[in-house]
Amino acid sequence: MLFNSLSFILSFSVFYIIYYHSSFRIRKLLLLFFGIYFYSRWGIGATFLLFGSIVFNYSIAIWLEKTLSNKRKPIFVFGIVTNVLYLGVFKYFLFLWGMVSDVNVELGGQTFVWKPNLILPIGISFYTFHNISYLIEVYDEKIPVCKNFFTFTLYDLFFPLLLLGPIERPGNLIPQLESKRPITKDQIWNGFFLFCFGVFIKSSIADPLSRYVEMNVNSFHTLEPGILWIIAPTIAFQVYADFFGYSLCAMGLAQSMGFDLMNNFKRPFFSSNPSEFWSKWHISLSTWLRDYVYIKLGGNRQGFVRENINLMLVWFLTGIWHGAGYGFIIWGLYLGICLVGYRFLKYLGFTKYEHFTFKTFGIFFTFTTFSLGLLLFRISSPSDVFLIIENLLSLPNIRQIPYALLLIILPLLIFDLWQEWKDTNRPSFFLTQKPLQASFIFVLGFIWFSLVSPFAKEDFFYFQF
């Protein structure tokens, strides 16, 4: 059940009418039931696995609280390792099994006939990181243990962020779930707008771009020379529109119910260097990795060389978090090298120029390196990297550029340009600057076009992660 599907719109509308007119206690119960209903539409087996994860992490946190400080570490390590193994078994075991089978063939053996029949629970990467951050915060005594099992279950089953995040911090979400928060008219209106605009971006920008990419990149062996110079930025805008659209939907749904979620994107394509880019793209993941992996490894406290080794480790983990495959590993290492390379230039003093020309070149270069990196998501073997490089050695035919794509991405560019001009990171900023009637017509037009769009609806890109 996608956010941009009519079935979700109708289900949520009925739920919201009842939710809005209910007491605080009943609202929490309704939130939990709707979260279970929403997630179970993706599979009953995955729902039972999620409940198992909830019970386990709730129990570990309670155990930590009841244990003396000098005996807590083994319990904490057990909890973290179990979560990592839980994610690893369901997400990476089949890939590792296939890799071992390939090695066996190379050594003269036979391909393994038997394969384990494992499901990949949707959203497992997000809710596992959700739970790991909770255990870390409890262990570091930054937040109190959530003793109410009902509230903790709702923390994991909060449906706006259940499938694709953002990976909300427990210190922000749990207190909101526990407090009696009135729903204001501004929250309802802003939430409605954010959801409508998110649906529009997903259905009317991301989906057409996705279909263009799928039609033109069936195999790296059959591509026209230089076409990847066109495909790469198209994929970049597709992924951005897809995930940004989902994030706006999640923020809008949460805000309409009285909750505030973090902003996951802050105009990343206006970044003039890789470091700035990753402070504005998928912010909940990048800050999660910074706080719970990079800093725990020592961050930048142990010298320039160790700092960059830590960065490469973080980006390797970022790659495998996104998926089980050679392309994801290579993608993570590629982006790690880009970031380390930038930091090396900064260390040598080559990045201190603030002239408009240098900044413009930095924006172009950062966007290009990110776009080309996304091609690695589509490779099936390491040898495909050489096919990509070979294609990029040629320039595209100017007639190959689909100018209709520029019209498709125009609303997204205008939106980001407006925010850049106003220097705001609030997605609902320009709504508050316009008359209510005009904005109402504006968003209704967007949602109408999105729901009756002649294009088939696509799954959100990040569902595969």
C-alpha atoms as one frame of an Amber mdcrd trajectory, in Angstrom:
protein
   0.000   0.000   0.000   1.871   3.037  -1.320   1.387   6.543   0.037   0.458
   7.632  -3.488  -2.199   4.927  -3.929  -5.933   5.511  -3.756  -6.297   2.653
  -1.255  -3.985   4.416   1.200  -5.682   7.800   0.683  -9.088   6.282   1.481
  -7.821   4.193   4.419  -5.974   7.110   5.981  -8.921   9.473   5.483 -11.235
   7.166   7.458  -8.539   6.635  10.094  -7.835  10.358  10.420 -11.460  11.392
  10.913 -11.745   8.945  13.821  -8.264   9.839  15.116  -8.906  13.589  15.161
 -12.105  13.251  17.186 -10.666  10.776  19.711  -9.046  11.252  23.114  -5.268
  11.058  23.590  -5.358   7.459  24.848  -7.587   6.280  22.015  -5.374   8.086
  19.489  -2.347   6.047  20.590  -4.368   2.857  20.231  -5.561   3.884  16.773
  -1.988   4.734  15.736  -0.815   1.285  16.779  -3.638  -0.552  15.017  -3.207
   1.449  11.821   0.566   0.835  11.931  -0.031  -2.923  12.214  -2.602  -2.819
   9.418  -0.333  -0.710   7.200   2.744  -2.918   7.645   0.826  -6.211   7.441
  -0.281  -5.258   3.923   3.339  -5.976   2.928   3.325  -9.468   4.454   2.196
 -11.254   7.616   5.557 -13.020   8.002   7.424  -9.711   7.949   4.997  -8.347
  10.560   5.753 -11.201  12.969   9.484 -10.620  12.464   9.037  -6.938  13.276
   7.165  -7.810  16.465   9.986 -10.174  17.402  12.468  -7.331  16.948  10.295
  -5.039  19.086  10.058  -7.531  21.961  13.797  -8.246  21.833  14.934  -4.603
  21.897  12.406  -3.616  24.555  13.649  -6.483  26.751  17.335  -5.614  26.234
  16.720  -1.995  27.261  14.845  -3.064  30.415  17.659  -5.506  31.196  20.227
  -2.718  30.799  18.331  -0.498  33.216  18.168  -3.203  35.895  21.861  -4.124
  35.615  24.719  -2.509  37.515  26.792  -0.113  35.389  29.929  -2.294  35.466
  27.993  -5.279  34.078  25.979  -3.532  31.367  28.470  -3.719  28.496  28.060
  -7.469  27.683  24.281  -6.999  27.545  24.658  -3.961  25.292  27.081  -5.769
  22.959  24.715  -8.756  22.824  21.838  -6.462  21.840  23.795  -4.660  19.111
  25.320  -7.850  17.668  21.922  -9.561  17.592  20.387  -6.636  15.691  23.265
  -6.645  13.193  22.956 -10.424  12.714  19.190 -10.101  12.314  19.697  -7.558
   9.537  22.574  -9.538   8.027  20.760 -12.869   7.808  17.712 -11.531   6.004
  19.458  -8.966   3.830  22.899 -10.378   3.017  22.852 -14.152   3.462  21.626
 -14.912  -0.064  24.277 -12.622  -1.571  27.049 -14.240   0.488  25.702 -17.696
  -0.374  25.834 -16.854  -4.086  29.326 -15.404  -3.730  30.581 -18.592  -2.045
  28.925 -20.610  -4.808  30.753 -18.536  -7.455  34.073 -19.083  -5.687  33.359
 -22.806  -5.548  32.776 -22.847  -9.315  36.045 -20.959  -9.895  37.845 -23.621
  -7.865  36.420 -26.382 -10.047  33.315 -27.229  -8.054  29.640 -26.980  -8.926
  27.089 -24.252  -8.370  25.128 -24.723  -5.175  21.689 -26.003  -6.152  20.005
 -25.405  -2.795  19.207 -21.860  -1.764  17.624 -20.807   1.520  14.115 -19.420
   1.109  14.425 -16.158   3.028  12.047 -13.219   2.831  13.393  -9.681   2.931
  11.111  -7.781   5.324  10.361  -4.370   3.880  11.889  -1.538   5.888  14.204
  -3.877   7.829  17.247  -1.619   7.359  15.357   1.374   8.720  13.676  -0.143
  11.754  16.819  -2.092  12.716  18.839   1.144  12.753  15.911   2.672  14.648
  16.320   0.051  17.370  20.119   0.170  17.437  20.017   3.923  18.039  17.555
   3.341  20.884  19.865   0.821  22.587  22.892   3.102  22.154  21.053   6.109
  23.596  19.845   4.032  26.557  23.304   2.555  27.166  24.941   5.998  27.022
  22.206   7.249  29.389  21.188  10.011  26.985  17.536   8.974  27.227  15.562
   7.085  29.884  14.353   3.565  29.191  10.866   3.456  27.685   9.166   1.200
  30.239   5.770   1.306  28.566   5.759  -1.574  26.071   2.788  -0.053  24.258
   4.687   3.207  23.657   7.848   1.405  22.535   5.833  -0.732  20.122   4.346
   2.438  18.692   7.883   3.868  18.370   8.699   1.040  15.949   5.259   0.874
  14.318   4.778   4.606  13.713   3.560   4.152  10.162   4.697   7.423   8.475
   8.355   6.433   8.914   7.997   2.657   9.223   9.021   1.675   5.702  11.557
   4.263   4.544  12.335   6.479   7.491  13.499   9.049   8.283  15.469   7.183
  10.963  14.026   9.320  13.724  15.980   9.564  16.985  14.280   8.046  20.038
  14.972  11.205  22.026  12.751  13.123  19.608   9.969  10.650  18.794   9.301
   8.803  22.075   8.597  11.985  24.113   6.148  13.071  21.403   4.380   9.707
  21.616   4.120  10.056  25.392   2.938  13.667  25.556  -0.593  14.946  25.078
  -0.159  17.201  22.065  -3.134  19.110  20.626  -3.488  19.193  16.854  -3.540
  22.761  15.543  -5.086  24.019  12.325  -1.630  25.001  11.069  -0.410  21.431
  11.588  -3.382  20.025   9.689  -2.959  22.461   6.810   0.835  22.167   6.579
   0.623  18.389   6.884  -1.943  18.220   4.099   0.212  20.390   1.867   3.412
  18.423   2.519   1.663  15.127   1.813   0.087  16.418  -1.409   3.351  17.862
  -2.647   5.188  14.648  -1.763   2.675  12.591  -3.739   3.045  14.952  -6.683
   6.848  14.756  -6.661   6.726  10.965  -6.484   3.980  10.306  -9.035   4.582
  13.098 -11.532   8.377  13.468 -11.416  10.062  10.362  -9.999   7.880   7.782
 -11.767   8.231   9.172 -15.337  11.996   9.534 -14.823  12.135   5.951 -13.564
  10.371   4.664 -16.670  12.752   6.602 -18.939  15.740   5.066 -17.157  14.313
   1.535 -17.321  13.599   1.887 -21.046  17.145   3.001 -21.818  19.325   0.976
 -19.435  18.408  -2.683 -19.769  22.046  -3.710 -20.041  25.367  -1.880 -20.032
  26.412  -4.008 -23.033  23.847  -2.493 -25.423  24.045   1.223 -24.642  24.624
   3.909 -27.238  28.025   5.597 -26.763  27.909   8.458 -24.267  24.268   7.904
 -23.275  25.244   7.491 -19.609  26.082  11.212 -19.464  22.309  11.713 -19.889
  21.155   8.701 -17.878  23.263   9.506 -14.790  21.718  12.930 -13.961  18.284
  11.515 -14.801  18.795   8.788 -12.191  19.982  11.431  -9.715  16.786  13.456
 -10.084  14.697  10.267 -10.073  16.174   9.083  -6.772  15.949  12.560  -5.260
  12.332  13.083  -6.305  11.403   9.583  -5.169  12.944   9.711  -1.704  12.287
  13.413  -1.119   8.667  12.832  -2.114   8.358   9.981   0.378   9.977  12.084
   3.114   7.518  14.932   2.486   4.628  12.460   2.672   5.953  11.071   5.964
   6.453  14.565   7.413   3.002  15.625   6.258   1.200  12.601   7.677   3.018
  12.953  10.996   2.392  16.697  11.227  -1.310  16.318  10.514  -1.455  13.987
  13.547   0.480  16.394  15.771   4.029  15.021  15.413   7.180  16.657  14.060
   9.725  14.589  12.120  13.167  15.686  11.009  13.685  17.145   7.547  15.578
  14.509   5.551  16.713  16.720   2.633  17.958  20.317   2.464  18.499  21.194
  -1.211  21.449  18.782  -1.688  21.982  19.583  -5.379  23.091  23.104  -4.437
  26.024  21.711  -2.435  29.459  22.861  -3.579  31.435  19.929  -2.141  30.862
  16.289  -1.101  31.019  17.062   2.618  28.251  19.655   2.302  26.241  17.321
   0.071  26.125  14.551   2.656  25.026  17.006   5.326  21.942  17.708   3.168
  21.119  14.319   1.597  19.349  11.540   3.556  20.191  13.478   6.701  18.743
  10.933   9.114  21.099   8.229   7.777  24.204  10.408   7.422  23.845  11.800
  10.960  23.107   8.290  12.283  26.344   6.976  10.792  28.235  10.038  12.014
  27.016   9.780  15.607  26.921   6.016  16.078  29.759   4.777  13.846  32.188
   7.548  12.821  32.421   9.206  16.240  32.491   5.830  18.023  35.487   4.880
  15.837  37.288   8.009  16.997  36.055  10.544  14.446  38.678  13.184  13.742
  40.321  12.974  17.167  43.186  10.664  16.177  44.876  12.480  13.324  44.234
  13.082   9.635  45.093   9.560   8.425  42.962   7.752  11.011  40.127  10.197
  10.370  40.016   9.234   6.700  40.307   5.525   7.475  37.252   5.975   9.688
  35.460   7.736   6.821  36.213   4.888   4.415  34.884   2.362   6.943  31.713
   4.408   7.353  31.173   4.594   3.600  31.814   0.889   3.184  29.073   0.299
   5.765  26.867   2.829   3.954  27.244   0.825   0.762  26.318  -2.527   2.291
  23.466  -0.922   4.262  21.890   0.088   0.962  21.907  -3.439  -0.383  23.529
  -6.817  -0.863  25.483  -6.734  -4.105  28.788  -5.809  -5.682  27.387  -2.517
  -6.930  26.463  -1.282  -3.461  29.905  -2.114  -2.056  31.682  -0.385  -4.945
  29.298   2.579  -4.674  30.089   3.025  -0.983  33.841   2.852  -1.572  33.558
   5.240  -4.553  31.754   7.882  -2.491  34.190   7.350   0.363  37.081   8.049
  -2.009  35.312  11.203  -3.279  34.859  12.485   0.269  38.396  11.586   1.365
  39.751  13.221  -1.807  37.881  16.428  -1.028  39.135  16.432   2.561  42.689
  15.929   1.296  42.333  18.968  -0.994  40.913  20.908   1.944  43.864  19.786
   4.077  46.229  21.175   1.416  44.313  24.469   1.309  42.804  24.168  -2.193
  39.182  24.591  -1.099  39.240  27.957   0.647  38.259  29.972  -2.420  34.792
  31.520  -2.025  34.465  33.150  -5.451  31.169  32.544  -7.257  32.967  30.778
 -10.130  34.627  28.274  -7.809  31.380  27.631  -5.970  29.474  27.094  -9.222
  32.114  24.666 -10.449  31.935  22.900  -7.077  28.163  22.479  -7.391  28.504
  21.064 -10.907  31.359  18.735  -9.942  29.623  17.485  -6.777  26.389  16.776
  -8.644  28.262  15.006 -11.453  30.277  12.730  -9.154  27.133  11.825  -7.210
  25.157  11.151 -10.406  27.841   8.932 -11.911  28.049   7.010  -8.645  24.371
   6.080  -8.873  25.128   4.084 -12.032  26.918   1.607  -9.762  23.574   0.648
  -8.204  22.681  -1.032 -11.482  25.731  -3.224 -12.047  25.420  -7.000 -11.718
  29.151  -7.746 -11.532  32.374  -5.757 -10.962  33.209  -6.052 -14.674  30.254
  -3.769 -15.482  32.302  -0.881 -14.069  34.567  -1.064 -17.122  31.527  -0.930
 -19.431  30.390   2.234 -17.639  33.816   3.842 -18.018  33.959   2.844 -21.692
  30.568   4.455 -22.337  31.547   7.648 -20.513  34.638   8.041 -22.697  32.261
   9.106 -25.500  30.114  12.230 -25.624  26.347  11.885 -26.151  24.589  12.891
 -29.326  22.812  16.182 -28.645  19.656  14.727 -30.208  19.625  12.015 -27.545
  18.787  14.548 -24.843  15.083  14.141 -23.959  14.076  17.757 -23.419  10.707
  16.629 -22.048  12.586  15.412 -18.972  13.576  19.005 -18.233   9.890  19.931
 -18.071   9.247  17.002 -15.731  11.884  18.073 -13.211  11.036  21.793 -13.505
   8.620  21.918 -10.503  11.255  20.301  -8.279  13.919  22.744  -9.452  11.609
  25.705  -8.852  10.813  24.432  -5.359  14.492  24.036  -4.443  15.426  27.365
  -6.042  12.716  29.072  -4.004  14.054  27.555  -0.800  17.629  28.455  -1.763
  16.565  32.024  -2.488  14.685  32.320   0.803  17.485  30.437   2.611  15.080
  28.168   4.452  15.081  24.453   5.156  11.371  24.281   5.970   9.565  22.547
   3.064   6.313  24.316   3.956   7.912  27.781   3.962   6.415  29.120   0.754
   2.950  27.907   1.732   2.890  30.348   4.646   3.827  33.197   2.316   0.784
  32.769   0.037  -2.944  33.346   0.497  -4.813  30.309   1.745  -7.172  30.107
  -1.221  -4.407  30.151  -3.844  -2.395  27.520  -1.994  -5.462  25.316  -1.634
  -6.084  25.359  -5.375  -2.374  24.782  -5.978  -2.089  21.625  -3.887  -5.447
  20.248  -5.020  -4.277  20.563  -8.607  -1.110  18.693  -7.764  -2.857  15.855
  -5.925  -5.497  15.541  -8.644  -2.877  15.278 -11.369  -0.965  12.739  -9.292
  -3.926  10.477  -8.548  -5.360  10.487 -12.079  -1.940  10.394 -13.757  -2.016
   8.105 -16.808   1.362   6.704 -15.795   1.490   3.478 -13.793   2.603   3.963
 -10.210   6.057   2.685  -9.257   7.345   1.410  -5.928   9.453   3.892  -3.997
  13.104   3.512  -5.031  14.328   2.987  -1.466  11.992   0.013  -0.917  14.812
  -2.182  -2.244  17.011  -1.118   0.681
